[in-house]
Amino acid sequence: MSLRRFILKRLLLVFPILFGVSVITFALVQLTPGDPVDVVVALNPDISPAEEARLRARYGLNDPIWSQYVQWLTDILRGDFGTVIATDRAVSTVIVERLPETIALGLFGWVFAVVIAIPTGIYAAVRKDELGDHVSRFVALSGISIPNFWLGLMLILIGALVIDAWPVLPPRKPLYHPATLWYLLLPGITIGTASASTLMRIMRSSMAEEMNKEYVTAARAKGLPERTVVLKHVLRNSLISVTTVAAFLTASIVAGSVVVEAVFGWPGLGQALVGAVRNREIDLILAITLFIGVAIILANLAADIMYAVLDPRIRYD
Amino acid sequence: MDNVPEDILPDALSRRRLMQSAAGIAAATVAGCQGDGGSGGSDGGSGSVDPVQDRVEVTPSEIQEGGTFRTAVGANPDTFEFAESSSAQATIMHNLIFEGLTTTSASGEIYSWLAESYERVDVQEASPADYTDYMTTAPYAEGEEGAVFIDTDEQIVLQDPDNPDSPSAGDEARILTVAEAPDAVADGTYGMHFRFQLHEGVPFHNGEEMTADNVVASYNRLQNSSFSGQVYDSLLHIAADGDYTVDLYVQTPDAAAIRELSDLPIYPSEITDNLELGQMDPRQGNMPLGTGPFQLAEFANEDFARFTKFEDHWFETGMKDWFDGPSEFPNGPVVDEVDISIISSDAQRSAALQNDEIDMAFGLTAGTLTNFQESEEYRTAPTNGAGYTFLQFPVRQEPWTNAKLRRAVNKLIPRQTISDEIFQGWEQPAWVPLPPLAAGAGSTDYDAMVEDLRSYNTYDTEEATQLAQEAVDELGIETPIEITLETNSDNDDRVRTVELIAESMNQTEFFDVTVNTKEFLTFISQLLSENYWQEGKLAFIGLSGGFNPHGYAKSVHHPDNFAQCCNFQNIDIQELNEQLREARYGVDVVEDPSLRAERYETVWETVLEQNANSYGTHSTLVGVVNDSVNGFNTYPSTQDIVGYAMYNAPDQQVTYLDQ
């Protein structure tokens, strides 16, 4: 199969996957006890049964579930993502407001992961089985094992309260303001740590594997300096797997934003999703979940394509 | 309702009770005051007792003007449209912008505010049946869950008591709507009549002068709003008489009516004439407008709200006869700005306070409060709160139909231990259902009442065992009795409380208790369903009242509150219902506050004797401030924690900042 056909096939697969995501998400939301009107009633128990009935009718909550799903899907295809009932705002407006914040955080986390992982991975591979390698392994395993929320809380504790150098509250400055970088640091580190750790181990393994190959021995035999062997030959080949893994990690960064944004009060999609779940805002939950699903699928697709482009030996069926 | 801000439902009801509480003095006292409601009357506030513990006072000459008071709330405001709002967090913001005809001190006394004065013109016997001649009809319909309701878009003021007991869809209901209410009033059919004289020259934020028409339009804006149920269970009709006089009519003689109805926000005609209900919100492109001391300057959804001082605010201490403070006391807030961040995490709010990013935090856990209390850099400002926790029994399910069994469990609740160990002293054992906050109208001598009734609620395993044994013998059942005790999972202190109660019950041979926790909204959705009472579970939850004693019994007992907040178990005790009615409604209790207080004391004894609900603890609300904040005191309800601190003339309360 040609690369073009492979990509086309993968693109076509996106649609049934998204359909599946939407069905599962919709079903899960329906299985959750309560709906937005329940929340309104819970918050305001003096609301009359007539008003409650009117609200349910207005938002179609009395319709059969399949009918609600079809209506929702139809609306989505028309570009209408629904309404946040509590604030009577369009879901699309909320997403447009929040998306840049999540992208900025994710991008920062991704860059942090790459910047930390590549040199550390190289170092660990070069110093294989030495103290530096052991330390890096310990750090990497810790980074993978520590839950995001705990790391975030610790960073707040240390960064804001012990060192007294970072703010606890999210910035009120525009994303493009230079000061935002400072605000991004702690949540960015939190969201990027697990990815950095994973990437570092992949980098280390990949490098170590490459360094055992014959062409490396040949290069060394030719008298090339070790620095040139490592950085020019080994690194380039090692980056194939690292690059694809990095793409995969984009997905985990997107998903991780839900927890990290909640911990840091970062005003992105993740925090909006947490609020939507709390308030049973069905349309918002569905839209953000779908959005995250799309991001993950596209990241995986990008990883596959990159893998195919970077390593022509790969065959696709 | 619970004042603990983690709880959304408690906050919401707390808001309602606050509005009830923040609205005027008892009618009888009004009569005594001849029109100026402010001089010391009370409809439930303890009157002479200041619930604010360790109150700090300021010396007017030392007050510094300017600066930004920074704080944080736990949730995004759902809307700035007061009538459609359902959250305490939103009301904190609303209370900076909007004002009512009256205001309330921290001890529950009510003072005229936008109204220069008010008087109760008359009170007379009137019941729903007296309105029959003015009523119209509307059909009943059936909702999705089988609930039958009156299907009309009109605002219902009253229902005929002779409507079918068990209506079916299609039956006709006889109702009085806002359209017919003026006819009844014109014919002299009403329960109470209040007249408010407005201050002249009060400007709205848009420069418009407040008149009687604004008051009427603002009250009318509540029709069919989310808030309407809380107003139209009492309000009959409101009308302007000239530019500065408002007549307000109440359906029945109701000792709590003025408290319920006199502090609703007043808007300019730019709002009432032009904006649909729900549209007064910056997210809809419209800024909220009121007469309040602050204006909303900037709002970033889910992020923050910034308020700036309204430089043309109308108030002067010299305008009010009741103001007895020093002449140099400021005429309004002295800070220039109030900045409220929206931060859901308690830990993050606490950290922000420690990191000097905010000046005041509240809604913190007991352990955190204790830490702040022990620090010299912060001041914890506690006040007796309106919140309480309670355990509700499935009184219609065997074996819990037996009152002795319920009383046995009540004796197994280690209230003092809960207060000391879990809440580290920040909450107080509920020795009686009524908290000190509402002692004024709800008791003749609160301390004596506590002394008399305390034995009902003291921890006593021996007595509990005896009661349980008697109940088991009477019922002829086997032990241990298996039971599930439920609460909301997102309140750590509460979960620990429930676990302690379960442990205490399990230490006897009579009970085998399983604790089940659920996320708050999931839990509350189930509690509010119409079949929860059939599941036979014990429910533990928090609730908040206010200065009006009525809510502390009615909310959790009365059949009107079944499947609403908070009679989840379908409790219907005829004796108690009657006692509640007699304590609040009727010319006699309107005119004689001491009679009303006596009647409530009967209510509390019946509540304890029946023990359909066990009251756990009474709350303390605590605002924690850093050392740059001066003069800060905490209001007993979350909803006014910022507004009160900034300025409350009756208590000569003002907060200023070290610049």
mmCIF file of N, CA and C in Angstrom, chain A residues 109-186:
data_model
loop_
_atom_site.group_PDB
_atom_site.id
_atom_site.type_symbol
_atom_site.label_atom_id
_atom_site.label_comp_id
_atom_site.label_asym_id
_atom_site.label_seq_id
_atom_site.Cartn_x
_atom_site.Cartn_y
_atom_site.Cartn_z
ATOM 1 N N GLY A 109 3.894 22.295 27.727
ATOM 2 C CA GLY A 109 4.200 20.981 28.287
ATOM 3 C C GLY A 109 4.958 20.120 27.299
ATOM 4 N N TRP A 110 4.565 20.213 26.050
ATOM 5 C CA TRP A 110 5.204 19.402 24.999
ATOM 6 C C TRP A 110 6.646 19.847 24.802
ATOM 7 N N VAL A 111 6.838 21.149 24.708
ATOM 8 C CA VAL A 111 8.211 21.673 24.527
ATOM 9 C C VAL A 111 9.065 21.302 25.748
ATOM 10 N N PHE A 112 8.472 21.450 26.922
ATOM 11 C CA PHE A 112 9.204 21.084 28.141
ATOM 12 C C PHE A 112 9.636 19.620 28.075
ATOM 13 N N ALA A 113 8.693 18.761 27.667
ATOM 14 C CA ALA A 113 8.986 17.333 27.614
ATOM 15 C C ALA A 113 10.135 17.050 26.657
ATOM 16 N N VAL A 114 10.071 17.655 25.481
ATOM 17 C CA VAL A 114 11.107 17.400 24.463
ATOM 18 C C VAL A 114 12.457 17.961 24.915
ATOM 19 N N VAL A 115 12.428 19.172 25.408
ATOM 20 C CA VAL A 115 13.677 19.829 25.804
ATOM 21 C C VAL A 115 14.367 19.070 26.949
ATOM 22 N N ILE A 116 13.573 18.540 27.835
ATOM 23 C CA ILE A 116 14.145 17.779 28.954
ATOM 24 C C ILE A 116 14.557 16.384 28.505
ATOM 25 N N ALA A 117 13.693 15.757 27.709
ATOM 26 C CA ALA A 117 13.866 14.332 27.428
ATOM 27 C C ALA A 117 15.040 14.040 26.487
ATOM 28 N N ILE A 118 15.192 14.846 25.448
ATOM 29 C CA ILE A 118 16.211 14.508 24.426
ATOM 30 C C ILE A 118 17.630 14.539 25.023
ATOM 31 N N PRO A 119 18.068 15.641 25.581
ATOM 32 C CA PRO A 119 19.435 15.631 26.126
ATOM 33 C C PRO A 119 19.627 14.629 27.264
ATOM 34 N N THR A 120 18.599 14.506 28.113
ATOM 35 C CA THR A 120 18.743 13.571 29.237
ATOM 36 C C THR A 120 18.803 12.137 28.721
ATOM 37 N N GLY A 121 17.970 11.858 27.723
ATOM 38 C CA GLY A 121 17.977 10.518 27.140
ATOM 39 C C GLY A 121 19.312 10.205 26.491
ATOM 40 N N ILE A 122 19.850 11.188 25.801
ATOM 41 C CA ILE A 122 21.155 10.998 25.168
ATOM 42 C C ILE A 122 22.217 10.731 26.236
ATOM 43 N N TYR A 123 22.153 11.554 27.259
ATOM 44 C CA TYR A 123 23.144 11.424 28.330
ATOM 45 C C TYR A 123 23.068 10.030 28.967
ATOM 46 N N ALA A 124 21.825 9.591 29.217
ATOM 47 C CA ALA A 124 21.648 8.285 29.866
ATOM 48 C C ALA A 124 22.152 7.156 28.964
ATOM 49 N N ALA A 125 21.937 7.306 27.661
ATOM 50 C CA ALA A 125 22.384 6.258 26.735
ATOM 51 C C ALA A 125 23.898 6.219 26.650
ATOM 52 N N VAL A 126 24.468 7.418 26.578
ATOM 53 C CA VAL A 126 25.930 7.490 26.485
ATOM 54 C C VAL A 126 26.578 6.963 27.763
ATOM 55 N N ARG A 127 25.915 7.262 28.889
ATOM 56 C CA ARG A 127 26.449 6.808 30.194
ATOM 57 C C ARG A 127 25.726 5.542 30.650
ATOM 58 N N LYS A 128 25.395 4.711 29.733
ATOM 59 C CA LYS A 128 24.603 3.526 30.034
ATOM 60 C C LYS A 128 25.222 2.724 31.186
ATOM 61 N N ASP A 129 24.361 2.384 32.141
ATOM 62 C CA ASP A 129 24.727 1.579 33.317
ATOM 63 C C ASP A 129 25.698 2.287 34.259
ATOM 64 N N GLU A 130 25.908 3.539 34.009
ATOM 65 C CA GLU A 130 26.695 4.306 34.980
ATOM 66 C C GLU A 130 25.743 5.029 35.935
ATOM 67 N N LEU A 131 26.321 5.730 36.878
ATOM 68 C CA LEU A 131 25.493 6.395 37.895
ATOM 69 C C LEU A 131 24.462 7.341 37.259
ATOM 70 N N GLY A 132 24.929 8.112 36.270
ATOM 71 C CA GLY A 132 24.030 9.077 35.627
ATOM 72 C C GLY A 132 22.830 8.385 35.006
ATOM 73 N N ASP A 133 23.047 7.217 34.427
ATOM 74 C CA ASP A 133 21.953 6.450 33.824
ATOM 75 C C ASP A 133 20.970 5.987 34.900
ATOM 76 N N HIS A 134 21.523 5.525 36.012
ATOM 77 C CA HIS A 134 20.654 5.047 37.092
ATOM 78 C C HIS A 134 19.811 6.193 37.657
ATOM 79 N N VAL A 135 20.478 7.318 37.821
ATOM 80 C CA VAL A 135 19.742 8.473 38.358
ATOM 81 C C VAL A 135 18.630 8.875 37.391
ATOM 82 N N SER A 136 18.989 8.922 36.120
ATOM 83 C CA SER A 136 17.973 9.342 35.139
ATOM 84 C C SER A 136 16.818 8.352 35.108
ATOM 85 N N ARG A 137 17.136 7.056 35.294
ATOM 86 C CA ARG A 137 16.064 6.054 35.305
ATOM 87 C C ARG A 137 15.134 6.276 36.506
ATOM 88 N N PHE A 138 15.763 6.542 37.640
ATOM 89 C CA PHE A 138 14.959 6.785 38.855
ATOM 90 C C PHE A 138 14.050 8.012 38.663
ATOM 91 N N VAL A 139 14.667 9.049 38.112
ATOM 92 C CA VAL A 139 13.879 10.280 37.901
ATOM 93 C C VAL A 139 12.748 10.019 36.907
ATOM 94 N N ALA A 140 13.080 9.277 35.854
ATOM 95 C CA ALA A 140 12.064 9.009 34.839
ATOM 96 C C ALA A 140 10.917 8.179 35.414
ATOM 97 N N LEU A 141 11.273 7.155 36.159
ATOM 98 C CA LEU A 141 10.216 6.319 36.741
ATOM 99 C C LEU A 141 9.360 7.122 37.717
ATOM 100 N N SER A 142 10.023 7.979 38.461
ATOM 101 C CA SER A 142 9.258 8.836 39.379
ATOM 102 C C SER A 142 8.313 9.729 38.594
ATOM 103 N N GLY A 143 8.830 10.314 37.540
ATOM 104 C CA GLY A 143 8.028 11.223 36.726
ATOM 105 C C GLY A 143 6.821 10.540 36.127
ATOM 106 N N ILE A 144 7.010 9.284 35.737
ATOM 107 C CA ILE A 144 5.889 8.537 35.157
ATOM 108 C C ILE A 144 4.886 8.149 36.247
ATOM 109 N N SER A 145 5.409 7.839 37.429
ATOM 110 C CA SER A 145 4.547 7.298 38.490
ATOM 111 C C SER A 145 3.775 8.365 39.255
ATOM 112 N N ILE A 146 4.358 9.532 39.405
ATOM 113 C CA ILE A 146 3.702 10.562 40.227
ATOM 114 C C ILE A 146 2.441 11.068 39.529
ATOM 115 N N PRO A 147 1.324 11.055 40.227
ATOM 116 C CA PRO A 147 0.099 11.581 39.596
ATOM 117 C C PRO A 147 0.221 13.092 39.333
ATOM 118 N N ASN A 148 -0.362 13.486 38.255
ATOM 119 C CA ASN A 148 -0.325 14.902 37.854
ATOM 120 C C ASN A 148 -0.798 15.846 38.962
ATOM 121 N N PHE A 149 -1.926 15.466 39.553
ATOM 122 C CA PHE A 149 -2.518 16.404 40.520
ATOM 123 C C PHE A 149 -1.605 16.586 41.733
ATOM 124 N N TRP A 150 -0.941 15.487 42.134
ATOM 125 C CA TRP A 150 -0.066 15.578 43.306
ATOM 126 C C TRP A 150 1.161 16.426 42.982
ATOM 127 N N LEU A 151 1.722 16.170 41.807
ATOM 128 C CA LEU A 151 2.887 16.957 41.398
ATOM 129 C C LEU A 151 2.521 18.440 41.330
ATOM 130 N N GLY A 152 1.341 18.702 40.783
ATOM 131 C CA GLY A 152 0.896 20.092 40.679
ATOM 132 C C GLY A 152 0.786 20.753 42.042
ATOM 133 N N LEU A 153 0.160 20.035 42.956
ATOM 134 C CA LEU A 153 0.001 20.603 44.302
ATOM 135 C C LEU A 153 1.354 20.839 44.967
ATOM 136 N N MET A 154 2.280 19.900 44.757
ATOM 137 C CA MET A 154 3.609 20.070 45.347
ATOM 138 C C MET A 154 4.332 21.269 44.724
ATOM 139 N N LEU A 155 4.167 21.416 43.425
ATOM 140 C CA LEU A 155 4.824 22.562 42.772
ATOM 141 C C LEU A 155 4.232 23.883 43.270
ATOM 142 N N ILE A 156 2.921 23.880 43.489
ATOM 143 C CA ILE A 156 2.307 25.094 44.040
ATOM 144 C C ILE A 156 2.881 25.358 45.427
ATOM 145 N N LEU A 157 2.945 24.291 46.205
ATOM 146 C CA LEU A 157 3.439 24.429 47.583
ATOM 147 C C LEU A 157 4.874 24.960 47.585
ATOM 148 N N ILE A 158 5.703 24.348 46.785
ATOM 149 C CA ILE A 158 7.119 24.731 46.802
ATOM 150 C C ILE A 158 7.334 26.061 46.062
ATOM 151 N N GLY A 159 6.798 26.107 44.848
ATOM 152 C CA GLY A 159 7.051 27.287 44.015
ATOM 153 C C GLY A 159 6.446 28.561 44.558
ATOM 154 N N ALA A 160 5.217 28.429 45.084
ATOM 155 C CA ALA A 160 4.526 29.639 45.529
ATOM 156 C C ALA A 160 4.753 29.929 47.002
ATOM 157 N N LEU A 161 4.693 28.886 47.812
ATOM 158 C CA LEU A 161 4.709 29.142 49.252
ATOM 159 C C LEU A 161 6.088 29.018 49.884
ATOM 160 N N VAL A 162 6.920 28.114 49.377
ATOM 161 C CA VAL A 162 8.250 27.957 49.968
ATOM 162 C C VAL A 162 9.229 28.931 49.316
ATOM 163 N N ILE A 163 9.337 28.827 48.007
ATOM 164 C CA ILE A 163 10.272 29.730 47.302
ATOM 165 C C ILE A 163 9.668 31.124 47.151
ATOM 166 N N ASP A 164 8.353 31.157 47.111
ATOM 167 C CA ASP A 164 7.638 32.434 46.982
ATOM 168 C C ASP A 164 8.002 33.158 45.690
ATOM 169 N N ALA A 165 8.114 32.399 44.627
ATOM 170 C CA ALA A 165 8.519 33.000 43.358
ATOM 171 C C ALA A 165 7.439 32.877 42.285
ATOM 172 N N TRP A 166 6.457 32.011 42.524
ATOM 173 C CA TRP A 166 5.433 31.822 41.504
ATOM 174 C C TRP A 166 4.053 32.192 42.055
ATOM 175 N N PRO A 167 3.173 32.621 41.199
ATOM 176 C CA PRO A 167 1.806 32.912 41.642
ATOM 177 C C PRO A 167 0.991 31.633 41.764
ATOM 178 N N VAL A 168 -0.008 31.675 42.622
ATOM 179 C CA VAL A 168 -0.929 30.546 42.757
ATOM 180 C C VAL A 168 -2.075 30.696 41.756
ATOM 181 N N LEU A 169 -2.509 31.906 41.584
ATOM 182 C CA LEU A 169 -3.665 32.143 40.718
ATOM 183 C C LEU A 169 -3.244 32.249 39.261
ATOM 184 N N PRO A 170 -4.131 31.897 38.369
ATOM 185 C CA PRO A 170 -3.804 31.986 36.945
ATOM 186 C C PRO A 170 -3.639 33.438 36.504
ATOM 187 N N PRO A 171 -2.977 33.644 35.359
ATOM 188 C CA PRO A 171 -2.693 35.015 34.928
ATOM 189 C C PRO A 171 -3.948 35.741 34.467
ATOM 190 N N ARG A 172 -3.894 37.039 34.560
ATOM 191 C CA ARG A 172 -4.982 37.835 33.982
ATOM 192 C C ARG A 172 -4.470 38.570 32.757
ATOM 193 N N LYS A 173 -3.320 38.159 32.326
ATOM 194 C CA LYS A 173 -2.743 38.814 31.154
ATOM 195 C C LYS A 173 -3.062 37.989 29.919
ATOM 196 N N PRO A 174 -3.056 38.640 28.771
ATOM 197 C CA PRO A 174 -3.305 37.890 27.538
ATOM 198 C C PRO A 174 -2.228 36.825 27.344
ATOM 199 N N LEU A 175 -2.565 35.826 26.599
ATOM 200 C CA LEU A 175 -1.618 34.730 26.390
ATOM 201 C C LEU A 175 -0.320 35.196 25.758
ATOM 202 N N TYR A 176 -0.416 36.222 24.924
ATOM 203 C CA TYR A 176 0.782 36.667 24.215
ATOM 204 C C TYR A 176 1.669 37.569 25.077
ATOM 205 N N HIS A 177 1.222 37.873 26.275
ATOM 206 C CA HIS A 177 2.026 38.719 27.143
ATOM 207 C C HIS A 177 3.224 37.919 27.672
ATOM 208 N N PRO A 178 4.420 38.523 27.693
ATOM 209 C CA PRO A 178 5.595 37.764 28.136
ATOM 210 C C PRO A 178 5.452 37.187 29.538
ATOM 211 N N ALA A 179 4.726 37.891 30.405
ATOM 212 C CA ALA A 179 4.598 37.417 31.786
ATOM 213 C C ALA A 179 3.863 36.085 31.871
ATOM 214 N N THR A 180 3.105 35.782 30.833
ATOM 215 C CA THR A 180 2.339 34.541 30.854
ATOM 216 C C THR A 180 3.266 33.326 30.941
ATOM 217 N N LEU A 181 4.446 33.461 30.374
ATOM 218 C CA LEU A 181 5.402 32.353 30.402
ATOM 219 C C LEU A 181 5.690 31.928 31.841
ATOM 220 N N TRP A 182 5.827 32.900 32.691
ATOM 221 C CA TRP A 182 6.104 32.618 34.095
ATOM 222 C C TRP A 182 4.957 31.834 34.731
ATOM 223 N N TYR A 183 3.733 32.261 34.384
ATOM 224 C CA TYR A 183 2.549 31.586 34.909
ATOM 225 C C TYR A 183 2.441 30.162 34.358
ATOM 226 N N LEU A 184 2.954 30.000 33.139
ATOM 227 C CA LEU A 184 2.830 28.688 32.492
ATOM 228 C C LEU A 184 3.790 27.655 33.070
ATOM 229 N N LEU A 185 4.806 28.147 33.726
ATOM 230 C CA LEU A 185 5.899 27.257 34.090
ATOM 231 C C LEU A 185 5.435 26.076 34.961
ATOM 232 N N LEU A 186 4.774 26.363 36.068
ATOM 233 C CA LEU A 186 4.411 25.274 36.974
ATOM 234 C C LEU A 186 3.387 24.312 36.358
#
